[in-house]
Amino acid sequence: MSSEEKHTWISVVVGVVVPIAYLATILSKVPNTDVARIAYVGPMLTAIGVGIGAGIVLAIVAAIASPRDAGRTDERDREINRRGEYVGFYVMSIAAIVPLVLAMAEVEHFWIAHALYLAFVLAAVASAVVKIVAYRRGW
């Protein structure tokens, strides 16, 4: 497994686990509070920071675990990365329509922020899944 594929696996795991933990945190507050009054900013920023930090730390651990492969990419890795990033771009472009419409409809900030966060998560996971499929099925 190349270092780029390891980084992709790290991205998909972090991109799924962190938002699920964030969602569990927010959903635990829903029964007691109106969603417009839920303090989501701190937990959302924490989730974003933890996601970034976990991705960096796990990438460093993967590089330490196999130092000969760290940072080595070839044409195949670059092409797979390019294809995955294209898919992520298109998913983000389409998914960003939802928060835009919510903002135009003057919906509560809670829903706009979560729609935008979901768009970023979907784009990152879609990009990583395309890359993993390309690595696993061959290029």
PDB file of N, CA and C in Angstrom, residues 21-99:
ATOM      1  N   ALA A  21     -19.195  11.680  15.612  1.00  0.00           N
ATOM      2  CA  ALA A  21     -19.049  12.095  17.015  1.00  0.00           C
ATOM      3  C   ALA A  21     -19.683  13.469  17.232  1.00  0.00           C
ATOM      4  N   TYR A  22     -19.456  14.379  16.280  1.00  0.00           N
ATOM      5  CA  TYR A  22     -20.062  15.715  16.378  1.00  0.00           C
ATOM      6  C   TYR A  22     -21.582  15.605  16.347  1.00  0.00           C
ATOM      7  N   LEU A  23     -22.104  14.802  15.430  1.00  0.00           N
ATOM      8  CA  LEU A  23     -23.550  14.629  15.311  1.00  0.00           C
ATOM      9  C   LEU A  23     -24.139  14.060  16.595  1.00  0.00           C
ATOM     10  N   ALA A  24     -23.461  13.092  17.194  1.00  0.00           N
ATOM     11  CA  ALA A  24     -23.930  12.519  18.459  1.00  0.00           C
ATOM     12  C   ALA A  24     -23.966  13.576  19.552  1.00  0.00           C
ATOM     13  N   THR A  25     -22.962  14.442  19.575  1.00  0.00           N
ATOM     14  CA  THR A  25     -22.914  15.518  20.563  1.00  0.00           C
ATOM     15  C   THR A  25     -24.090  16.474  20.393  1.00  0.00           C
ATOM     16  N   ILE A  26     -24.353  16.870  19.164  1.00  0.00           N
ATOM     17  CA  ILE A  26     -25.435  17.817  18.902  1.00  0.00           C
ATOM     18  C   ILE A  26     -26.804  17.174  19.117  1.00  0.00           C
ATOM     19  N   LEU A  27     -26.970  15.927  18.644  1.00  0.00           N
ATOM     20  CA  LEU A  27     -28.262  15.254  18.796  1.00  0.00           C
ATOM     21  C   LEU A  27     -28.606  14.993  20.259  1.00  0.00           C
ATOM     22  N   SER A  28     -27.587  14.885  21.107  1.00  0.00           N
ATOM     23  CA  SER A  28     -27.864  14.681  22.525  1.00  0.00           C
ATOM     24  C   SER A  28     -28.516  15.911  23.150  1.00  0.00           C
ATOM     25  N   LYS A  29     -28.377  17.066  22.524  1.00  0.00           N
ATOM     26  CA  LYS A  29     -28.958  18.305  23.046  1.00  0.00           C
ATOM     27  C   LYS A  29     -30.347  18.588  22.487  1.00  0.00           C
ATOM     28  N   VAL A  30     -30.731  17.916  21.413  1.00  0.00           N
ATOM     29  CA  VAL A  30     -31.994  18.208  20.727  1.00  0.00           C
ATOM     30  C   VAL A  30     -33.227  17.968  21.591  1.00  0.00           C
ATOM     31  N   PRO A  31     -33.331  16.872  22.360  1.00  0.00           N
ATOM     32  CA  PRO A  31     -34.572  16.657  23.123  1.00  0.00           C
ATOM     33  C   PRO A  31     -34.879  17.756  24.139  1.00  0.00           C
ATOM     34  N   ASN A  32     -33.875  18.439  24.634  1.00  0.00           N
ATOM     35  CA  ASN A  32     -34.078  19.423  25.703  1.00  0.00           C
ATOM     36  C   ASN A  32     -34.153  20.864  25.211  1.00  0.00           C
ATOM     37  N   THR A  33     -33.791  21.127  23.967  1.00  0.00           N
ATOM     38  CA  THR A  33     -33.631  22.501  23.511  1.00  0.00           C
ATOM     39  C   THR A  33     -34.176  22.658  22.092  1.00  0.00           C
ATOM     40  N   ASP A  34     -34.667  23.850  21.796  1.00  0.00           N
ATOM     41  CA  ASP A  34     -35.024  24.206  20.433  1.00  0.00           C
ATOM     42  C   ASP A  34     -33.724  24.261  19.622  1.00  0.00           C
ATOM     43  N   VAL A  35     -33.729  23.692  18.419  1.00  0.00           N
ATOM     44  CA  VAL A  35     -32.481  23.617  17.653  1.00  0.00           C
ATOM     45  C   VAL A  35     -31.876  24.988  17.380  1.00  0.00           C
ATOM     46  N   ALA A  36     -32.692  26.010  17.300  1.00  0.00           N
ATOM     47  CA  ALA A  36     -32.166  27.348  17.056  1.00  0.00           C
ATOM     48  C   ALA A  36     -31.361  27.868  18.244  1.00  0.00           C
ATOM     49  N   ARG A  37     -31.546  27.272  19.409  1.00  0.00           N
ATOM     50  CA  ARG A  37     -30.846  27.730  20.616  1.00  0.00           C
ATOM     51  C   ARG A  37     -29.672  26.829  21.008  1.00  0.00           C
ATOM     52  N   ILE A  38     -29.439  25.779  20.244  1.00  0.00           N
ATOM     53  CA  ILE A  38     -28.328  24.878  20.565  1.00  0.00           C
ATOM     54  C   ILE A  38     -27.012  25.592  20.279  1.00  0.00           C
ATOM     55  N   ALA A  39     -26.098  25.529  21.228  1.00  0.00           N
ATOM     56  CA  ALA A  39     -24.766  26.127  21.058  1.00  0.00           C
ATOM     57  C   ALA A  39     -23.931  25.144  20.239  1.00  0.00           C
ATOM     58  N   TYR A  40     -23.929  25.330  18.941  1.00  0.00           N
ATOM     59  CA  TYR A  40     -23.251  24.398  18.038  1.00  0.00           C
ATOM     60  C   TYR A  40     -21.891  24.906  17.569  1.00  0.00           C
ATOM     61  N   VAL A  41     -21.632  26.192  17.702  1.00  0.00           N
ATOM     62  CA  VAL A  41     -20.418  26.772  17.136  1.00  0.00           C
ATOM     63  C   VAL A  41     -19.163  26.168  17.766  1.00  0.00           C
ATOM     64  N   GLY A  42     -19.107  26.135  19.084  1.00  0.00           N
ATOM     65  CA  GLY A  42     -17.943  25.568  19.764  1.00  0.00           C
ATOM     66  C   GLY A  42     -17.711  24.111  19.400  1.00  0.00           C
ATOM     67  N   PRO A  43     -18.745  23.259  19.517  1.00  0.00           N
ATOM     68  CA  PRO A  43     -18.547  21.858  19.133  1.00  0.00           C
ATOM     69  C   PRO A  43     -18.197  21.677  17.651  1.00  0.00           C
ATOM     70  N   MET A  44     -18.752  22.502  16.785  1.00  0.00           N
ATOM     71  CA  MET A  44     -18.433  22.373  15.358  1.00  0.00           C
ATOM     72  C   MET A  44     -16.977  22.763  15.097  1.00  0.00           C
ATOM     73  N   LEU A  45     -16.544  23.859  15.695  1.00  0.00           N
ATOM     74  CA  LEU A  45     -15.143  24.263  15.536  1.00  0.00           C
ATOM     75  C   LEU A  45     -14.200  23.222  16.144  1.00  0.00           C
ATOM     76  N   THR A  46     -14.616  22.633  17.262  1.00  0.00           N
ATOM     77  CA  THR A  46     -13.824  21.572  17.871  1.00  0.00           C
ATOM     78  C   THR A  46     -13.736  20.371  16.940  1.00  0.00           C
ATOM     79  N   ALA A  47     -14.867  19.986  16.348  1.00  0.00           N
ATOM     80  CA  ALA A  47     -14.876  18.847  15.420  1.00  0.00           C
ATOM     81  C   ALA A  47     -13.973  19.119  14.221  1.00  0.00           C
ATOM     82  N   ILE A  48     -14.024  20.318  13.697  1.00  0.00           N
ATOM     83  CA  ILE A  48     -13.172  20.667  12.554  1.00  0.00           C
ATOM     84  C   ILE A  48     -11.696  20.603  12.966  1.00  0.00           C
ATOM     85  N   GLY A  49     -11.379  21.185  14.116  1.00  0.00           N
ATOM     86  CA  GLY A  49      -9.999  21.163  14.610  1.00  0.00           C
ATOM     87  C   GLY A  49      -9.501  19.753  14.901  1.00  0.00           C
ATOM     88  N   VAL A  50     -10.363  18.943  15.530  1.00  0.00           N
ATOM     89  CA  VAL A  50      -9.986  17.559  15.826  1.00  0.00           C
ATOM     90  C   VAL A  50      -9.779  16.785  14.524  1.00  0.00           C
ATOM     91  N   GLY A  51     -10.636  17.016  13.543  1.00  0.00           N
ATOM     92  CA  GLY A  51     -10.483  16.344  12.255  1.00  0.00           C
ATOM     93  C   GLY A  51      -9.164  16.679  11.589  1.00  0.00           C
ATOM     94  N   ILE A  52      -8.834  17.948  11.580  1.00  0.00           N
ATOM     95  CA  ILE A  52      -7.562  18.380  10.984  1.00  0.00           C
ATOM     96  C   ILE A  52      -6.387  17.810  11.774  1.00  0.00           C
ATOM     97  N   GLY A  53      -6.446  17.959  13.092  1.00  0.00           N
ATOM     98  CA  GLY A  53      -5.359  17.462  13.946  1.00  0.00           C
ATOM     99  C   GLY A  53      -5.184  15.954  13.851  1.00  0.00           C
ATOM    100  N   ALA A  54      -6.288  15.212  13.872  1.00  0.00           N
ATOM    101  CA  ALA A  54      -6.206  13.753  13.779  1.00  0.00           C
ATOM    102  C   ALA A  54      -5.628  13.331  12.437  1.00  0.00           C
ATOM    103  N   GLY A  55      -6.030  14.015  11.370  1.00  0.00           N
ATOM    104  CA  GLY A  55      -5.479  13.696  10.053  1.00  0.00           C
ATOM    105  C   GLY A  55      -3.974  13.901  10.006  1.00  0.00           C
ATOM    106  N   ILE A  56      -3.512  14.997  10.584  1.00  0.00           N
ATOM    107  CA  ILE A  56      -2.075  15.286  10.596  1.00  0.00           C
ATOM    108  C   ILE A  56      -1.315  14.269  11.449  1.00  0.00           C
ATOM    109  N   VAL A  57      -1.815  14.022  12.652  1.00  0.00           N
ATOM    110  CA  VAL A  57      -1.133  13.095  13.562  1.00  0.00           C
ATOM    111  C   VAL A  57      -1.096  11.691  12.966  1.00  0.00           C
ATOM    112  N   LEU A  58      -2.207  11.229  12.424  1.00  0.00           N
ATOM    113  CA  LEU A  58      -2.237   9.883  11.843  1.00  0.00           C
ATOM    114  C   LEU A  58      -1.349   9.783  10.601  1.00  0.00           C
ATOM    115  N   ALA A  59      -1.257  10.850   9.820  1.00  0.00           N
ATOM    116  CA  ALA A  59      -0.352  10.845   8.664  1.00  0.00           C
ATOM    117  C   ALA A  59       1.107  10.760   9.120  1.00  0.00           C
ATOM    118  N   ILE A  60       1.430  11.456  10.195  1.00  0.00           N
ATOM    119  CA  ILE A  60       2.790  11.387  10.748  1.00  0.00           C
ATOM    120  C   ILE A  60       3.075   9.989  11.268  1.00  0.00           C
ATOM    121  N   VAL A  61       2.114   9.398  11.971  1.00  0.00           N
ATOM    122  CA  VAL A  61       2.288   8.033  12.488  1.00  0.00           C
ATOM    123  C   VAL A  61       2.486   7.055  11.332  1.00  0.00           C
ATOM    124  N   ALA A  62       1.699   7.202  10.265  1.00  0.00           N
ATOM    125  CA  ALA A  62       1.848   6.321   9.099  1.00  0.00           C
ATOM    126  C   ALA A  62       3.216   6.504   8.455  1.00  0.00           C
ATOM    127  N   ALA A  63       3.709   7.729   8.397  1.00  0.00           N
ATOM    128  CA  ALA A  63       5.030   7.987   7.818  1.00  0.00           C
ATOM    129  C   ALA A  63       6.137   7.399   8.680  1.00  0.00           C
ATOM    130  N   ILE A  64       5.985   7.464   9.989  1.00  0.00           N
ATOM    131  CA  ILE A  64       6.973   6.891  10.899  1.00  0.00           C
ATOM    132  C   ILE A  64       6.947   5.365  10.809  1.00  0.00           C
ATOM    133  N   ALA A  65       5.756   4.802  10.650  1.00  0.00           N
ATOM    134  CA  ALA A  65       5.620   3.347  10.580  1.00  0.00           C
ATOM    135  C   ALA A  65       6.282   2.765   9.338  1.00  0.00           C
ATOM    136  N   SER A  66       6.252   3.492   8.241  1.00  0.00           N
ATOM    137  CA  SER A  66       6.916   3.011   7.012  1.00  0.00           C
ATOM    138  C   SER A  66       7.662   4.173   6.369  1.00  0.00           C
ATOM    139  N   PRO A  67       8.846   4.503   6.907  1.00  0.00           N
ATOM    140  CA  PRO A  67       9.570   5.689   6.445  1.00  0.00           C
ATOM    141  C   PRO A  67      10.060   5.597   4.996  1.00  0.00           C
ATOM    142  N   ARG A  68      10.261   4.395   4.482  1.00  0.00           N
ATOM    143  CA  ARG A  68      10.742   4.274   3.097  1.00  0.00           C
ATOM    144  C   ARG A  68       9.690   4.721   2.088  1.00  0.00           C
ATOM    145  N   ASP A  69       8.420   4.558   2.446  1.00  0.00           N
ATOM    146  CA  ASP A  69       7.342   4.924   1.530  1.00  0.00           C
ATOM    147  C   ASP A  69       6.873   6.366   1.706  1.00  0.00           C
ATOM    148  N   ALA A  70       7.216   6.983   2.799  1.00  0.00           N
ATOM    149  CA  ALA A  70       6.686   8.310   3.136  1.00  0.00           C
ATOM    150  C   ALA A  70       7.035   9.336   2.061  1.00  0.00           C
ATOM    151  N   GLY A  71       6.018   9.996   1.576  1.00  0.00           N
ATOM    152  CA  GLY A  71       6.211  11.085   0.624  1.00  0.00           C
ATOM    153  C   GLY A  71       6.503  10.660  -0.801  1.00  0.00           C
ATOM    154  N   ARG A  72       6.550   9.363  -1.058  1.00  0.00           N
ATOM    155  CA  ARG A  72       6.838   8.888  -2.407  1.00  0.00           C
ATOM    156  C   ARG A  72       5.545   8.794  -3.202  1.00  0.00           C
ATOM    157  N   THR A  73       5.503   9.481  -4.315  1.00  0.00           N
ATOM    158  CA  THR A  73       4.355   9.397  -5.206  1.00  0.00           C
ATOM    159  C   THR A  73       4.837   9.135  -6.613  1.00  0.00           C
ATOM    160  N   ASP A  74       3.987   8.510  -7.383  1.00  0.00           N
ATOM    161  CA  ASP A  74       4.304   8.290  -8.783  1.00  0.00           C
ATOM    162  C   ASP A  74       3.158   8.850  -9.629  1.00  0.00           C
ATOM    163  N   GLU A  75       3.234   8.635 -10.909  1.00  0.00           N
ATOM    164  CA  GLU A  75       2.217   9.174 -11.823  1.00  0.00           C
ATOM    165  C   GLU A  75       0.829   8.611 -11.502  1.00  0.00           C
ATOM    166  N   ARG A  76       0.786   7.346 -11.146  1.00  0.00           N
ATOM    167  CA  ARG A  76      -0.501   6.716 -10.804  1.00  0.00           C
ATOM    168  C   ARG A  76      -1.125   7.408  -9.595  1.00  0.00           C
ATOM    169  N   ASP A  77      -0.327   7.661  -8.550  1.00  0.00           N
ATOM    170  CA  ASP A  77      -0.828   8.347  -7.362  1.00  0.00           C
ATOM    171  C   ASP A  77      -1.361   9.732  -7.708  1.00  0.00           C
ATOM    172  N   ARG A  78      -0.634  10.446  -8.531  1.00  0.00           N
ATOM    173  CA  ARG A  78      -1.060  11.798  -8.909  1.00  0.00           C
ATOM    174  C   ARG A  78      -2.356  11.766  -9.708  1.00  0.00           C
ATOM    175  N   GLU A  79      -2.495  10.802 -10.599  1.00  0.00           N
ATOM    176  CA  GLU A  79      -3.716  10.700 -11.403  1.00  0.00           C
ATOM    177  C   GLU A  79      -4.918  10.298 -10.551  1.00  0.00           C
ATOM    178  N   ILE A  80      -4.701   9.359  -9.641  1.00  0.00           N
ATOM    179  CA  ILE A  80      -5.782   8.963  -8.732  1.00  0.00           C
ATOM    180  C   ILE A  80      -6.186  10.140  -7.847  1.00  0.00           C
ATOM    181  N   ASN A  81      -5.212  10.875  -7.345  1.00  0.00           N
ATOM    182  CA  ASN A  81      -5.506  12.043  -6.517  1.00  0.00           C
ATOM    183  C   ASN A  81      -6.292  13.087  -7.313  1.00  0.00           C
ATOM    184  N   ARG A  82      -5.866  13.316  -8.542  1.00  0.00           N
ATOM    185  CA  ARG A  82      -6.552  14.297  -9.390  1.00  0.00           C
ATOM    186  C   ARG A  82      -8.008  13.898  -9.617  1.00  0.00           C
ATOM    187  N   ARG A  83      -8.224  12.642  -9.940  1.00  0.00           N
ATOM    188  CA  ARG A  83      -9.578  12.162 -10.197  1.00  0.00           C
ATOM    189  C   ARG A  83     -10.450  12.269  -8.952  1.00  0.00           C
ATOM    190  N   GLY A  84      -9.899  11.888  -7.809  1.00  0.00           N
ATOM    191  CA  GLY A  84     -10.646  11.981  -6.560  1.00  0.00           C
ATOM    192  C   GLY A  84     -10.983  13.413  -6.188  1.00  0.00           C
ATOM    193  N   GLU A  85     -10.033  14.310  -6.407  1.00  0.00           N
ATOM    194  CA  GLU A  85     -10.281  15.724  -6.103  1.00  0.00           C
ATOM    195  C   GLU A  85     -11.330  16.321  -7.035  1.00  0.00           C
ATOM    196  N   TYR A  86     -11.357  15.890  -8.278  1.00  0.00           N
ATOM    197  CA  TYR A  86     -12.410  16.340  -9.205  1.00  0.00           C
ATOM    198  C   TYR A  86     -13.785  15.934  -8.687  1.00  0.00           C
ATOM    199  N   VAL A  87     -13.909  14.694  -8.270  1.00  0.00           N
ATOM    200  CA  VAL A  87     -15.193  14.227  -7.745  1.00  0.00           C
ATOM    201  C   VAL A  87     -15.565  15.017  -6.498  1.00  0.00           C
ATOM    202  N   GLY A  88     -14.610  15.222  -5.605  1.00  0.00           N
ATOM    203  CA  GLY A  88     -14.874  16.018  -4.408  1.00  0.00           C
ATOM    204  C   GLY A  88     -15.324  17.425  -4.740  1.00  0.00           C
ATOM    205  N   PHE A  89     -14.708  18.021  -5.763  1.00  0.00           N
ATOM    206  CA  PHE A  89     -15.093  19.364  -6.196  1.00  0.00           C
ATOM    207  C   PHE A  89     -16.538  19.388  -6.684  1.00  0.00           C
ATOM    208  N   TYR A  90     -16.914  18.403  -7.485  1.00  0.00           N
ATOM    209  CA  TYR A  90     -18.273  18.379  -8.012  1.00  0.00           C
ATOM    210  C   TYR A  90     -19.300  18.108  -6.917  1.00  0.00           C
ATOM    211  N   VAL A  91     -18.975  17.223  -5.987  1.00  0.00           N
ATOM    212  CA  VAL A  91     -19.884  16.971  -4.873  1.00  0.00           C
ATOM    213  C   VAL A  91     -20.058  18.245  -4.046  1.00  0.00           C
ATOM    214  N   MET A  92     -18.953  18.939  -3.760  1.00  0.00           N
ATOM    215  CA  MET A  92     -19.040  20.181  -2.996  1.00  0.00           C
ATOM    216  C   MET A  92     -19.839  21.236  -3.747  1.00  0.00           C
ATOM    217  N   SER A  93     -19.614  21.341  -5.037  1.00  0.00           N
ATOM    218  CA  SER A  93     -20.319  22.335  -5.836  1.00  0.00           C
ATOM    219  C   SER A  93     -21.822  22.111  -5.813  1.00  0.00           C
ATOM    220  N   ILE A  94     -22.224  20.869  -5.904  1.00  0.00           N
ATOM    221  CA  ILE A  94     -23.655  20.555  -5.890  1.00  0.00           C
ATOM    222  C   ILE A  94     -24.224  20.694  -4.483  1.00  0.00           C
ATOM    223  N   ALA A  95     -23.508  20.160  -3.494  1.00  0.00           N
ATOM    224  CA  ALA A  95     -23.996  20.195  -2.116  1.00  0.00           C
ATOM    225  C   ALA A  95     -24.048  21.610  -1.550  1.00  0.00           C
ATOM    226  N   ALA A  96     -23.227  22.519  -2.056  1.00  0.00           N
ATOM    227  CA  ALA A  96     -23.211  23.900  -1.556  1.00  0.00           C
ATOM    228  C   ALA A  96     -24.464  24.666  -1.957  1.00  0.00           C
ATOM    229  N   ILE A  97     -25.229  24.120  -2.868  1.00  0.00           N
ATOM    230  CA  ILE A  97     -26.486  24.764  -3.255  1.00  0.00           C
ATOM    231  C   ILE A  97     -27.461  24.793  -2.080  1.00  0.00           C
ATOM    232  N   VAL A  98     -27.460  23.740  -1.275  1.00  0.00           N
ATOM    233  CA  VAL A  98     -28.403  23.652  -0.155  1.00  0.00           C
ATOM    234  C   VAL A  98     -28.196  24.786   0.851  1.00  0.00           C
ATOM    235  N   PRO A  99     -26.985  25.006   1.384  1.00  0.00           N
ATOM    236  CA  PRO A  99     -26.849  26.126   2.320  1.00  0.00           C
ATOM    237  C   PRO A  99     -27.111  27.487   1.671  1.00  0.00           C
TER     238      PRO A  99
END
